[in-house]
Coordinates of C-alpha atoms and ligand atoms in Angstrom, one line a residue:
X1 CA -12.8 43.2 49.4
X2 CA -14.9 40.5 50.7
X3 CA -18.4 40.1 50.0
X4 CA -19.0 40.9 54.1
X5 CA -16.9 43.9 53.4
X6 CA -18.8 45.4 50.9
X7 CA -22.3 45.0 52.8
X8 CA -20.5 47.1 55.8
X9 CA -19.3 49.4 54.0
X10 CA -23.5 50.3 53.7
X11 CA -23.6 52.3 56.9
X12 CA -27.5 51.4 57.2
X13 CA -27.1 47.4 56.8
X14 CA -25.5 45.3 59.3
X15 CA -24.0 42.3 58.7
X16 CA -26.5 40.0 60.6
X17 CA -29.2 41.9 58.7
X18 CA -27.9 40.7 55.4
X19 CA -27.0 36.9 57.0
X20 CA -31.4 37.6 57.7
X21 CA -31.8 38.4 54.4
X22 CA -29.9 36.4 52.6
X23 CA -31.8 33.3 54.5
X24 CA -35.4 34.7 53.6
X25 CA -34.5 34.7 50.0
X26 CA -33.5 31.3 50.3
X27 CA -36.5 30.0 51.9
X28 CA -38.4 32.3 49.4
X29 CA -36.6 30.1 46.7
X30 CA -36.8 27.1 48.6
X31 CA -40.9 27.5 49.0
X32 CA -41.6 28.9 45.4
X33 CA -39.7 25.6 44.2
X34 CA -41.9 23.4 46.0
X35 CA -45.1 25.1 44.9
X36 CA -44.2 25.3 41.6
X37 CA -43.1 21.2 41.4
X38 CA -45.9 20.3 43.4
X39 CA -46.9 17.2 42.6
X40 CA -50.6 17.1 41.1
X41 CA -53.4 15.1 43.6
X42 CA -52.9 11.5 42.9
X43 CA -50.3 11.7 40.7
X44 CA -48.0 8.7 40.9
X45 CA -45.9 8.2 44.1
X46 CA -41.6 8.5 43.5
X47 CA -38.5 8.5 45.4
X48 CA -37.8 11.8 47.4
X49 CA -37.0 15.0 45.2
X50 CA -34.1 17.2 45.8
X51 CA -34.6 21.0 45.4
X52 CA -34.3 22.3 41.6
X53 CA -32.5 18.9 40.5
X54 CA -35.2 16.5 41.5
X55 CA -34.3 13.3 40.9
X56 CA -31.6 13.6 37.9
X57 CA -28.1 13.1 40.4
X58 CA -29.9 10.0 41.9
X59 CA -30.4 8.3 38.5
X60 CA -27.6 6.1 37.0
X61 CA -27.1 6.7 33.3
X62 CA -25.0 3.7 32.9
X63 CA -27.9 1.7 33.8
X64 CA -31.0 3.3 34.3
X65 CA -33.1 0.7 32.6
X66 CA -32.1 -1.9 35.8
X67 CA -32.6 1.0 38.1
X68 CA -35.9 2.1 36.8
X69 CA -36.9 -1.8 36.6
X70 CA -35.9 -2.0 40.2
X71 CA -37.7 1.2 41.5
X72 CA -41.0 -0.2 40.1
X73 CA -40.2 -3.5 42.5
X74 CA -40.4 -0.2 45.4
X75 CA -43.4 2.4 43.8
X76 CA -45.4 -0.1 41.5
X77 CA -45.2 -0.7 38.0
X78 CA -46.5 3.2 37.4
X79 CA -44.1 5.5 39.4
X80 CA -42.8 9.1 39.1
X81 CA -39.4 11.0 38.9
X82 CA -39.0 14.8 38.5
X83 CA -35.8 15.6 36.1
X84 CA -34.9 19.3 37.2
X85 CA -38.8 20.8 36.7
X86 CA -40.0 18.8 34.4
X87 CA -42.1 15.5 35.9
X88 CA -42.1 12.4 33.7
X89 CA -43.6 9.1 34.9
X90 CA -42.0 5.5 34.2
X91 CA -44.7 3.1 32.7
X92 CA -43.4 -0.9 34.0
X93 CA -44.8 -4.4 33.2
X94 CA -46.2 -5.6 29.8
X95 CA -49.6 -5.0 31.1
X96 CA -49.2 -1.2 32.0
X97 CA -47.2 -0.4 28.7
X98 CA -50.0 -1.6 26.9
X99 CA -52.7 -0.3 28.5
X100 CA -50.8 3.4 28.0
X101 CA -49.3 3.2 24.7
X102 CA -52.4 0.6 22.9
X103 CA -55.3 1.2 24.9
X104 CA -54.8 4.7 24.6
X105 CA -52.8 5.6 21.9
X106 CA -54.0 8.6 21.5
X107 CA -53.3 10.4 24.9
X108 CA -50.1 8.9 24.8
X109 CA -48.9 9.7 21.6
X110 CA -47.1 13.0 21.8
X111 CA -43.5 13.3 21.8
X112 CA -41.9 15.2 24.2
X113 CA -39.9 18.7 23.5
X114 CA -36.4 18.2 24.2
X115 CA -34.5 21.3 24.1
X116 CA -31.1 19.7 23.1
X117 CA -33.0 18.8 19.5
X118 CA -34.6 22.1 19.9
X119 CA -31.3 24.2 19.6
X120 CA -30.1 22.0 16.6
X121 CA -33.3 22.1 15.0
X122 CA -33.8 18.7 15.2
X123 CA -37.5 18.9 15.7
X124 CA -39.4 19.0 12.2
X125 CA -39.3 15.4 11.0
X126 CA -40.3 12.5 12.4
X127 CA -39.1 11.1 16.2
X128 CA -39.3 14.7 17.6
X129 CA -42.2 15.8 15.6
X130 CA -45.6 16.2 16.8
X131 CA -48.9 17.1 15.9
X132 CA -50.3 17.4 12.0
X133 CA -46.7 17.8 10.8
X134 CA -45.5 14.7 12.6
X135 CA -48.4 13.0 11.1
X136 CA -47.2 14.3 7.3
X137 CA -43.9 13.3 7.9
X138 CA -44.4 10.0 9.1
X139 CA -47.1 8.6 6.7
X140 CA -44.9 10.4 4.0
X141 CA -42.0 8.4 5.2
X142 CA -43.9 5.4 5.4
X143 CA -45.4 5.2 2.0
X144 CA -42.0 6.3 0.2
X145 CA -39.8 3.4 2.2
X146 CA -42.6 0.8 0.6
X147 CA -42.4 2.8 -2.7
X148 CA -38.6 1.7 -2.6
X149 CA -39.1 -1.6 -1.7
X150 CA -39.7 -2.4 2.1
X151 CA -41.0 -5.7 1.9
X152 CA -40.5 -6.2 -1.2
X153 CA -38.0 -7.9 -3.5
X154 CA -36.3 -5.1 -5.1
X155 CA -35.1 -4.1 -1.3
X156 CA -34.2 -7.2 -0.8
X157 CA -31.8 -7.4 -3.7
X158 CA -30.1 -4.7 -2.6
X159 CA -29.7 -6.2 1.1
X160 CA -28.2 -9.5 -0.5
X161 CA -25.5 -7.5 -2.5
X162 CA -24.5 -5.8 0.6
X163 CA -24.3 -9.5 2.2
X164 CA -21.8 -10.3 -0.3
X165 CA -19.5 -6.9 0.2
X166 CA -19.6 -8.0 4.2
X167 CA -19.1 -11.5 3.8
X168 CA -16.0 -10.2 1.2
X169 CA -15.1 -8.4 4.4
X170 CA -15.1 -11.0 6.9
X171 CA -13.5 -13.4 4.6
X172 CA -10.5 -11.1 3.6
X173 CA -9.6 -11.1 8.0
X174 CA -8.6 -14.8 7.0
X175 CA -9.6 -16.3 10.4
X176 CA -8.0 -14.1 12.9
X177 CA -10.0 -11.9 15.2
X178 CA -11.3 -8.6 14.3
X179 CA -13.7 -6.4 15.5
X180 CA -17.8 -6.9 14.3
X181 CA -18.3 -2.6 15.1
X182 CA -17.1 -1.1 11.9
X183 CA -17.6 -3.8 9.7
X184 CA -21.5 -4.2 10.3
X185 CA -22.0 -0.5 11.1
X186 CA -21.1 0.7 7.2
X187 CA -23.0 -2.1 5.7
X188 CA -26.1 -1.6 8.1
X189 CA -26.1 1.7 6.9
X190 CA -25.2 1.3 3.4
X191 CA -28.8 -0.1 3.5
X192 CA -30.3 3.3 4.8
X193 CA -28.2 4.7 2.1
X194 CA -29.5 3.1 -0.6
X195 CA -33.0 3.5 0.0
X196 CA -32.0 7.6 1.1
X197 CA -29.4 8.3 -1.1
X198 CA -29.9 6.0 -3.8
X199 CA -26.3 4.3 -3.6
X200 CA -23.9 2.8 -1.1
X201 CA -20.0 3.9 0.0
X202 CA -17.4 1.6 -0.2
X203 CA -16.2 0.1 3.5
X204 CA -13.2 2.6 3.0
X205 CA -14.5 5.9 2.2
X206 CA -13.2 8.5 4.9
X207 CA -16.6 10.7 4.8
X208 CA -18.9 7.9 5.4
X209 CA -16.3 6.3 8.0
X210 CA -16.5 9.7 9.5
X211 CA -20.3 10.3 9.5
X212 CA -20.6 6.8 11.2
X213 CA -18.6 7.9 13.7
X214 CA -20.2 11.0 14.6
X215 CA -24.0 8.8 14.6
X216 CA -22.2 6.6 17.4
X217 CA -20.9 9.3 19.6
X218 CA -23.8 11.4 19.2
X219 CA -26.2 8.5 20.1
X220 CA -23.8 8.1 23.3
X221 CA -23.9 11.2 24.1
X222 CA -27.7 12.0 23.6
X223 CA -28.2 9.2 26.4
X224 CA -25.9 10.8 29.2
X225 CA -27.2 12.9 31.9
X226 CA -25.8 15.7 30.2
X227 CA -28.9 15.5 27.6
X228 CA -31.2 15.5 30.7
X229 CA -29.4 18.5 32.7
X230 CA -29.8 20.6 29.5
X231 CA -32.9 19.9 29.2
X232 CA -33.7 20.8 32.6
X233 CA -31.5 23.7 32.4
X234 CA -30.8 24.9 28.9
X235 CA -30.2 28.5 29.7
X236 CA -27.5 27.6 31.9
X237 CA -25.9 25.0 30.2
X238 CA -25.2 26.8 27.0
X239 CA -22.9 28.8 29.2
X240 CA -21.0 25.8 30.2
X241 CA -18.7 23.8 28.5
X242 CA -19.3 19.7 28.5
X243 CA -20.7 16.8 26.7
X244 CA -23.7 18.2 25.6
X245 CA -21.7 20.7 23.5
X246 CA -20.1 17.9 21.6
X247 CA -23.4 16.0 21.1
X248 CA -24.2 19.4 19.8
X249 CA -21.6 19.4 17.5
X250 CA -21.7 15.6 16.2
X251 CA -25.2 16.7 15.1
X252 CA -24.5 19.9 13.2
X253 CA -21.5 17.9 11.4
X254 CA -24.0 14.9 10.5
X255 CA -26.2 18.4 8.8
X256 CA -23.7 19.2 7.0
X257 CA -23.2 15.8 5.7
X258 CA -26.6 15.6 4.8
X259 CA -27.2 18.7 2.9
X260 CA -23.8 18.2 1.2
X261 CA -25.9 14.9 -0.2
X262 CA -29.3 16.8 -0.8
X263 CA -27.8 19.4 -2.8
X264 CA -25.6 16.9 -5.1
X265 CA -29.5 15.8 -6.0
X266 CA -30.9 19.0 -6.4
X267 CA -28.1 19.5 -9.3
X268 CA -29.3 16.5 -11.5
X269 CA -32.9 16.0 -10.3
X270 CA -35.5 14.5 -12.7
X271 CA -38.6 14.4 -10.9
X272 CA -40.5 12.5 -13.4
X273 CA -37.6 9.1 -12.6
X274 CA -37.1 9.4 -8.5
X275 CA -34.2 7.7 -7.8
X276 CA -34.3 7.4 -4.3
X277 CA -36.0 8.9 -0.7
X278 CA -34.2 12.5 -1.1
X279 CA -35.6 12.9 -4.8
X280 CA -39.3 11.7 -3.6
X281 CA -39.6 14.2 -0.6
X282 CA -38.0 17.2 -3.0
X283 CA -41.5 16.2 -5.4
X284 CA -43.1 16.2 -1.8
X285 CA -41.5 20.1 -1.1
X286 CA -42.9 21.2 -4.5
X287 CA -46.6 19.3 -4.1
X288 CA -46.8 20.8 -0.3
X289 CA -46.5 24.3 -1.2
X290 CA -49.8 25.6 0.2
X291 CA -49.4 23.6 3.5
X292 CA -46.8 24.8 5.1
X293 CA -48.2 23.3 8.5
X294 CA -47.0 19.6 7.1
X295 CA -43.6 20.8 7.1
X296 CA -42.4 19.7 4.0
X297 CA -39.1 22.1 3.2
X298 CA -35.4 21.6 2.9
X299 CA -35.3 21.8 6.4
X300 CA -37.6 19.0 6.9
X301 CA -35.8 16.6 4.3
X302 CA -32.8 17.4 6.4
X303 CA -34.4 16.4 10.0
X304 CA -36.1 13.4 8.2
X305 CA -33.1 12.2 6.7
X306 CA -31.4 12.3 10.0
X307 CA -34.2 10.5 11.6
X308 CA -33.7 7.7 9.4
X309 CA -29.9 7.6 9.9
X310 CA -30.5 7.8 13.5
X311 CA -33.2 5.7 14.1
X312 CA -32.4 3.2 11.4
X313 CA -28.1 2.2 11.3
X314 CA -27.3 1.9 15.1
X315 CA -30.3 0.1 15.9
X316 CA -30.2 -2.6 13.5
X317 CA -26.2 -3.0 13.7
X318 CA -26.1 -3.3 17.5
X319 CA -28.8 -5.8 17.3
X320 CA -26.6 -8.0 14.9
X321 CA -23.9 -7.4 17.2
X322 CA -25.2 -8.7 20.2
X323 CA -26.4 -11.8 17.8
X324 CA -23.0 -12.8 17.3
X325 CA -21.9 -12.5 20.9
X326 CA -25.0 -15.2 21.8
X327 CA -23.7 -17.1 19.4
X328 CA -20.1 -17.0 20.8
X329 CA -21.7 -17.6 23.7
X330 CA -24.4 -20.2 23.2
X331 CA -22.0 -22.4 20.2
X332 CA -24.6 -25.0 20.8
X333 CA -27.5 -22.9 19.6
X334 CA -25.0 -21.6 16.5
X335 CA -25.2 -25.4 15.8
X336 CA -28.7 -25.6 15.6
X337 CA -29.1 -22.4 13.6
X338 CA -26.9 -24.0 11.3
X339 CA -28.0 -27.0 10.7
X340 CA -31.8 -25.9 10.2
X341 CA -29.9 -23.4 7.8
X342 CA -28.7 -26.7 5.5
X343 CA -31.7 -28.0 5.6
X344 CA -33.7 -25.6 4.6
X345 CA -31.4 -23.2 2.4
X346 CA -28.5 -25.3 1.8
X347 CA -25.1 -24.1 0.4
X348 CA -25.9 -23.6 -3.2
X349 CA -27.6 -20.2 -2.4
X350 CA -28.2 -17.1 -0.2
X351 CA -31.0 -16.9 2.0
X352 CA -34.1 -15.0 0.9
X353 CA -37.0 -13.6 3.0
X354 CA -39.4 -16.7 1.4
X355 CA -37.0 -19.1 3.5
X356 CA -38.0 -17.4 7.1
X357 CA -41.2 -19.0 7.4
X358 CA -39.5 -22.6 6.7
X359 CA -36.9 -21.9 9.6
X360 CA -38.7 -21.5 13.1
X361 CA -36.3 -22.0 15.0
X362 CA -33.8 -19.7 13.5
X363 CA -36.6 -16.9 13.7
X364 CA -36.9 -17.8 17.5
X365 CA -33.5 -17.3 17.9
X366 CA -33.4 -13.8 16.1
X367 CA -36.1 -12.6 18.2
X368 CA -34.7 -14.0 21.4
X369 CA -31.7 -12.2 20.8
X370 CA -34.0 -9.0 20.5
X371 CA -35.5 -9.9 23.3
X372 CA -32.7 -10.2 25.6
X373 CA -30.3 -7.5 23.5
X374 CA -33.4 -5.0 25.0
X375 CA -31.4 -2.0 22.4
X376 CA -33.8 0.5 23.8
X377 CA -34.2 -0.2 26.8
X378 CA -36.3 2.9 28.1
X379 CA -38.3 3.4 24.9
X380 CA -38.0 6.6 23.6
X381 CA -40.3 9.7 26.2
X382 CA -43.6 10.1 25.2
X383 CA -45.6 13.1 26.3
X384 CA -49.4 12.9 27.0
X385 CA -51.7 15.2 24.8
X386 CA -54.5 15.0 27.2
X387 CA -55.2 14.4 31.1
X388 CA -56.1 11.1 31.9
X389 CA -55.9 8.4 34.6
X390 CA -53.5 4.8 34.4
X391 CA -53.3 2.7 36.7
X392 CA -55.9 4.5 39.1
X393 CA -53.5 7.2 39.4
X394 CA -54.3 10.9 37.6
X395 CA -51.5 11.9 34.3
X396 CA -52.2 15.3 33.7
X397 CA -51.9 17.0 30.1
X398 CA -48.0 17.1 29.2
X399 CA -46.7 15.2 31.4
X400 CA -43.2 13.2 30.2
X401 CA -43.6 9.7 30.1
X402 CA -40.8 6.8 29.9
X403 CA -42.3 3.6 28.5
X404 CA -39.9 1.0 30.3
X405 CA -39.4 -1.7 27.7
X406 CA -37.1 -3.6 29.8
X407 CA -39.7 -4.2 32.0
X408 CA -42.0 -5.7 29.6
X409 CA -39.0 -7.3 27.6
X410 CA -38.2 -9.3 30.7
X411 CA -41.6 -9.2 32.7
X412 CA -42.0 -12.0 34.6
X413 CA -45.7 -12.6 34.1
X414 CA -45.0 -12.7 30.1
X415 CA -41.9 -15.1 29.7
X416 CA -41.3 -18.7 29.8
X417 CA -37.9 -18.1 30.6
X418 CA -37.9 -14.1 31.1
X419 CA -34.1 -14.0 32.4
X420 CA -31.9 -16.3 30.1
X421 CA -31.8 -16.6 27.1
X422 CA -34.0 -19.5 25.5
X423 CA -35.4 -19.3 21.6
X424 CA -38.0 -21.8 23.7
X425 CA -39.7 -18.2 24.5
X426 CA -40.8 -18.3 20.9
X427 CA -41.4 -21.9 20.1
X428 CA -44.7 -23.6 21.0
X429 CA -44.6 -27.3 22.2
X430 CA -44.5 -28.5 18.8
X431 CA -41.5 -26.6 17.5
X432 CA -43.6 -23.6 15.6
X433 CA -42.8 -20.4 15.8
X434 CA -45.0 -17.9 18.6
X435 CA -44.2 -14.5 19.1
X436 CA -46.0 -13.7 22.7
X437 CA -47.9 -10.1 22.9
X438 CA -45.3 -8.8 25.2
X439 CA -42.8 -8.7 22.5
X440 CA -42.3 -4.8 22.2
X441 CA -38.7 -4.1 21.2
X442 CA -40.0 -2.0 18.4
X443 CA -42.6 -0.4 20.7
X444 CA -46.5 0.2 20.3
X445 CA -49.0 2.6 19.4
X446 CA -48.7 5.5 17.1
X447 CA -45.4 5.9 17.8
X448 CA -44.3 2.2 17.0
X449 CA -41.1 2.1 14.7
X450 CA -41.6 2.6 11.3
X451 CA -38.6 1.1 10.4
X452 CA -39.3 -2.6 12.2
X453 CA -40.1 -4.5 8.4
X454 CA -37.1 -3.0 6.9
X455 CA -35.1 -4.2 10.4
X456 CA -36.4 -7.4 10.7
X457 CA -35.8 -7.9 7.1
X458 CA -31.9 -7.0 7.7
X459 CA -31.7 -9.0 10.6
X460 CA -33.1 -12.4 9.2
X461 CA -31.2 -11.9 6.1
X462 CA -28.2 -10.7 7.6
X463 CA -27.9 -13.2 10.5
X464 CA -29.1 -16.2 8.5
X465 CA -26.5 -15.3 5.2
X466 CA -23.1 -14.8 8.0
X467 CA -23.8 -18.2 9.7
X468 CA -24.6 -19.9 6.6
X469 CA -20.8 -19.5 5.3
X470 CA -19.2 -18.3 9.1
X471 CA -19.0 -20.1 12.1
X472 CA -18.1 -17.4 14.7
X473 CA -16.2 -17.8 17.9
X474 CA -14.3 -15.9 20.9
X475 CA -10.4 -15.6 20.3
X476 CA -8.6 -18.2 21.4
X477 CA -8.1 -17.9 25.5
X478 CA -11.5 -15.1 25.8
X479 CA -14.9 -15.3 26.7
X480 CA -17.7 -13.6 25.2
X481 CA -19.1 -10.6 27.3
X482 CA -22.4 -9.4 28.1
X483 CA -21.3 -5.9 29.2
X484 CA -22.9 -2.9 27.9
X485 CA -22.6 0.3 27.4
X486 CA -25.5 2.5 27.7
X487 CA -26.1 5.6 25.3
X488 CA -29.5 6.1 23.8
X489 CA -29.0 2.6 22.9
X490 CA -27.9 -0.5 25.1
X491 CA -24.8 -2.1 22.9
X492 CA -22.3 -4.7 24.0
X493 CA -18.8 -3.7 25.3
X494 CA -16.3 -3.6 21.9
X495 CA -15.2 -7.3 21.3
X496 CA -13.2 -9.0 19.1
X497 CA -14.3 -12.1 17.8
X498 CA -13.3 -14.6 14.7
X499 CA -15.3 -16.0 11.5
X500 CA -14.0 -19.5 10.4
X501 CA -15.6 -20.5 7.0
X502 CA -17.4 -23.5 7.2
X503 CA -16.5 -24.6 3.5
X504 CA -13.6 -24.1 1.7
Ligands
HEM1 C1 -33.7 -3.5 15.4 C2 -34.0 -2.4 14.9 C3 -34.9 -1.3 15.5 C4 -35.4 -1.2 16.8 C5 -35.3 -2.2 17.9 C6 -36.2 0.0 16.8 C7 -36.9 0.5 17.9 C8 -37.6 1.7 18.0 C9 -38.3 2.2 19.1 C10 -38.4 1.5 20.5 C11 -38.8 3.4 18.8 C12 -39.6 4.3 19.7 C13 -41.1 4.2 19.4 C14 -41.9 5.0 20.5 O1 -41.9 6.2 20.5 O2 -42.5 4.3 21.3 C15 -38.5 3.6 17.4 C16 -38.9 4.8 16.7 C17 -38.5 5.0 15.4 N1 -37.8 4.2 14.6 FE1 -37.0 2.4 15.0 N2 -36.1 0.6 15.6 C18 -35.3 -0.1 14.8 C19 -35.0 0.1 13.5 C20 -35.4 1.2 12.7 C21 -35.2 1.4 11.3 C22 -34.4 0.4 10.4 C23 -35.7 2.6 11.0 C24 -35.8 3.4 9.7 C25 -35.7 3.0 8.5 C26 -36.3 3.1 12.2 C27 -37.0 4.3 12.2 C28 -37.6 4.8 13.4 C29 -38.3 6.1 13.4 C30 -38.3 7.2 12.3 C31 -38.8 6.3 14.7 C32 -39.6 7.4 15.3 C33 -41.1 7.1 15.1 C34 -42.0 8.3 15.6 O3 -41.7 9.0 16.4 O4 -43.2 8.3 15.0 N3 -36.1 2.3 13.2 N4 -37.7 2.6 16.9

């Protein structure tokens, strides 16, 4: 029987009553929707909102960085979308970032609540933290990576050894063409490992193969419109099947990787000798006892962990990644890297830290490749903790906000040559290194990344210790590509690519 059926067969209802009632239910819907995502007085203006969904099935997750950049060409640099209910507004132009995230780094330092993290419990350590137990967290985190060496030599040590086990690597694929993805993503992380886990894995291990794996996939995943329609809609979604369910899952494996790990420390524990990050936050667990607000419990050691991982392996590794497709694709500014290289470092030994100072325009080039490699290229949401106004227009408490890096990355107003790429954007006339204000790949405020001295540590010894020995280059008949893939981070298209020694 037919729904039209079943109405008639209610001797009181006809059928164009129900057609009646069925629309006022509608409109009831319709209008209630509209009230209750009316936009506040003055709020920021936006592109037209759909019913329920807003904005999310106009916005193009392959690219929404060049989409949001163009919108602000449309609405201004300070403009609003609405993803299902929740409003969030897009902060554009080097001027605008700063005045939110530095001028008023207070108001703009909350983190928004993401229920995708909330349903794997991903929300007690640092990026999805807020309040007093983000603050515990982070300052925790903080002091313990500089315990272990961040900045210092001991760290660096370590970074060179992993050098060598890559640079082993590379050598062993004897001049034919292989792919930079695995390779640099286990030694990248071998680093987190080290500092986290106090030791590294071999390139070959199947676990730690596997568990960068699931980091990459999860990371794509957590950057698809699937992520935003659960968070609009996280009721409903959990009944469906999809993407998010995988991202789900990657993350709950990962857990289980890492408490694998933290329990293998509880076992032979000495706190009085901490061997790595694990060992210092279980001292932390026992210290905190009587705060239970900082958050410090097995649960948190397992969110911060992750955060690390997370925050710390794909980040780093795509940025090398799209180093060596510049190179490929810029051989004359290899050369020059190289040669400044010789000069200052020579052949007899590996680059150090002490040697960046002496090479600026190899640290021009590093950051250029930052610059135009733009890994996040939305920032990561904010939330405001108070109302307040920017740009003239009114932010009320808790509203989302999407700090638009590109925009500053490549804002016209900022760059010398904001749309190729040109180490001249960090060289003054007389060949010293300048690193111009609008330089916020990291991001400002009190959210900036914690992690930038131990990244731009990797990167400078990373990139400077694989040219010294390799000069890289396309396969024979191909071009380098600047495709990308978006996920939560913008990384180049898979590519092959070859490392000729440059002494026997
Ligand atoms: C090239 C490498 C890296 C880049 C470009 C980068 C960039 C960023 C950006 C843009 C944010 C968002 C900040 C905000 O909310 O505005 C962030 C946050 C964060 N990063 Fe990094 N990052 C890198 C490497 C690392 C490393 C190596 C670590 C860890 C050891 C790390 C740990 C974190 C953490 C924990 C957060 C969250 C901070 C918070 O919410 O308070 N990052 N990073």
């Amino acid at each position: 029987m037919v729904f039209k059926d079943v109405l008639m067969s209610f001797p009181s209802i006809s059928w164009t009553d129900t057609q009646i009632l069925l629309l006022f239910f509608v409109v009831i819907l319709l209008i209630s929707e509209q009230l209750k995502n009316r936009k506040p007085k003055n709020f920021p203006p936006g592109p037209t909102c759909y019913p329920f969904l807003g904005n999310i099935l106009s916005l193009d997750a392959e690219q929404l960085h060049l989409q949001l950049t163009k919108m602000s060409k449309t609405y201004g640099d300070i403009f609003s979308l609405r993803l299902g209910g929740i409003h969030c507004v897009v902060v554009n132009s080097y001027t605008m970032v700063k005045e939110a995230l530095i001028d008023q780094a207070d108001t703009f330092s909350g983190r928004s609540s993401n229920a995708i993290f909330k349903n794997i419990n991903r929300v007690k350590g640092i990026i999805f933290n807020n309040g007093y137990g983000w603050k515990q967290q982070r300052r925790f985190t903080l002091s313990t990576l500089r315990n272990f060496g961040v900045g210092k030599k001991n760290l660096e040590s370590n970074i060179k050894d992993e050098i060598n086990f890559l640079c082993q690597a590379i050598r062993n694929t004897d001049g034919e063409y292989f792919y930079a993805y695995r390779l640099i993503s286990n030694a990248v992380s071998n680093i987190t490992c080290s500092l986290v886990f106090g030791r590294r894995f071999e390139y070959t291990d199947k676990k730690f193969q596997t568990m960068i794996l699931l980091l990459s996939r999860a990371l794509k995943l957590e950057g698809s419109i699937w992520t935003q329609l659960y968070n609009s809609f996280p009721n409903l979604m959990d009944l469906l099947p999809g993407p998010h369910k995988e991202m789900i899952s990657c993350f709950k494996q990962l857990c289980n990787f890492l408490s694998e790990e933290i329990k293998a420390h509880h076992a032979d524990w000495d706190p009085s000798s901490p061997r790595d990050f694990i060992d210092c936050y279980l001292t932390e667990i026992e210290k905190r006892t009587d705060d239970p607000e900082a958050g410090f419990h097995e649960e948190g050691l397992c969110c911060t962990v992750l955060d690390l991982f997370i925050a710390g392996t794909e980040t780093t590794s795509t940025t090398l990644r799209w180093s060596f497709i510049y190179m490929m694709k810029f051989p004359e500014i290899q050369e020059k890297v190289q040669a400044e290289i010789d000069r200052v470092i020579g052949q007899s030994r590996q680059p150090c830290m002490a040697d960046r100072p002496n090479m600026p325009y190899t640290d021009a080039v590093i950051h250029e490749i930052q610059r135009m490699g733009n890994i996040v290229p939305v920032g990561v949401p904010r939330f405001t903790y108070n109302d307040t106004t920017l740009g003239g227009y009114f932010i009320p408490k808790g509203t989302q906000i999407i700090p638009n890096l590109t925009s500053v990355l490549f804002d016209e107003t900022q760059w010398k040559s904001p749309h190729s790429f040109d180490p001249q954007n960090f060289l003054n006339p007389q060949g010293e290194f300048i690193k111009p204000d609008a330089f916020l790949p990291f991001s400002a405020g009190k959210r900036i990344c914690p992690g930038e001295s131990l990244a731009r540590m990797e990167l400078f010894l990373f990139f400077t210790s694989i040219l010294q020995v390799f000069t890289l280059s396309p396969p024979a008949g191909t071009k380098p590509s600047l495709e990308f893939e978006l996920g939560i981070t913008l990384s180049p298209k898979p590519f092959k690519m070859t490392a000729r020694p440059r002494w026997q």
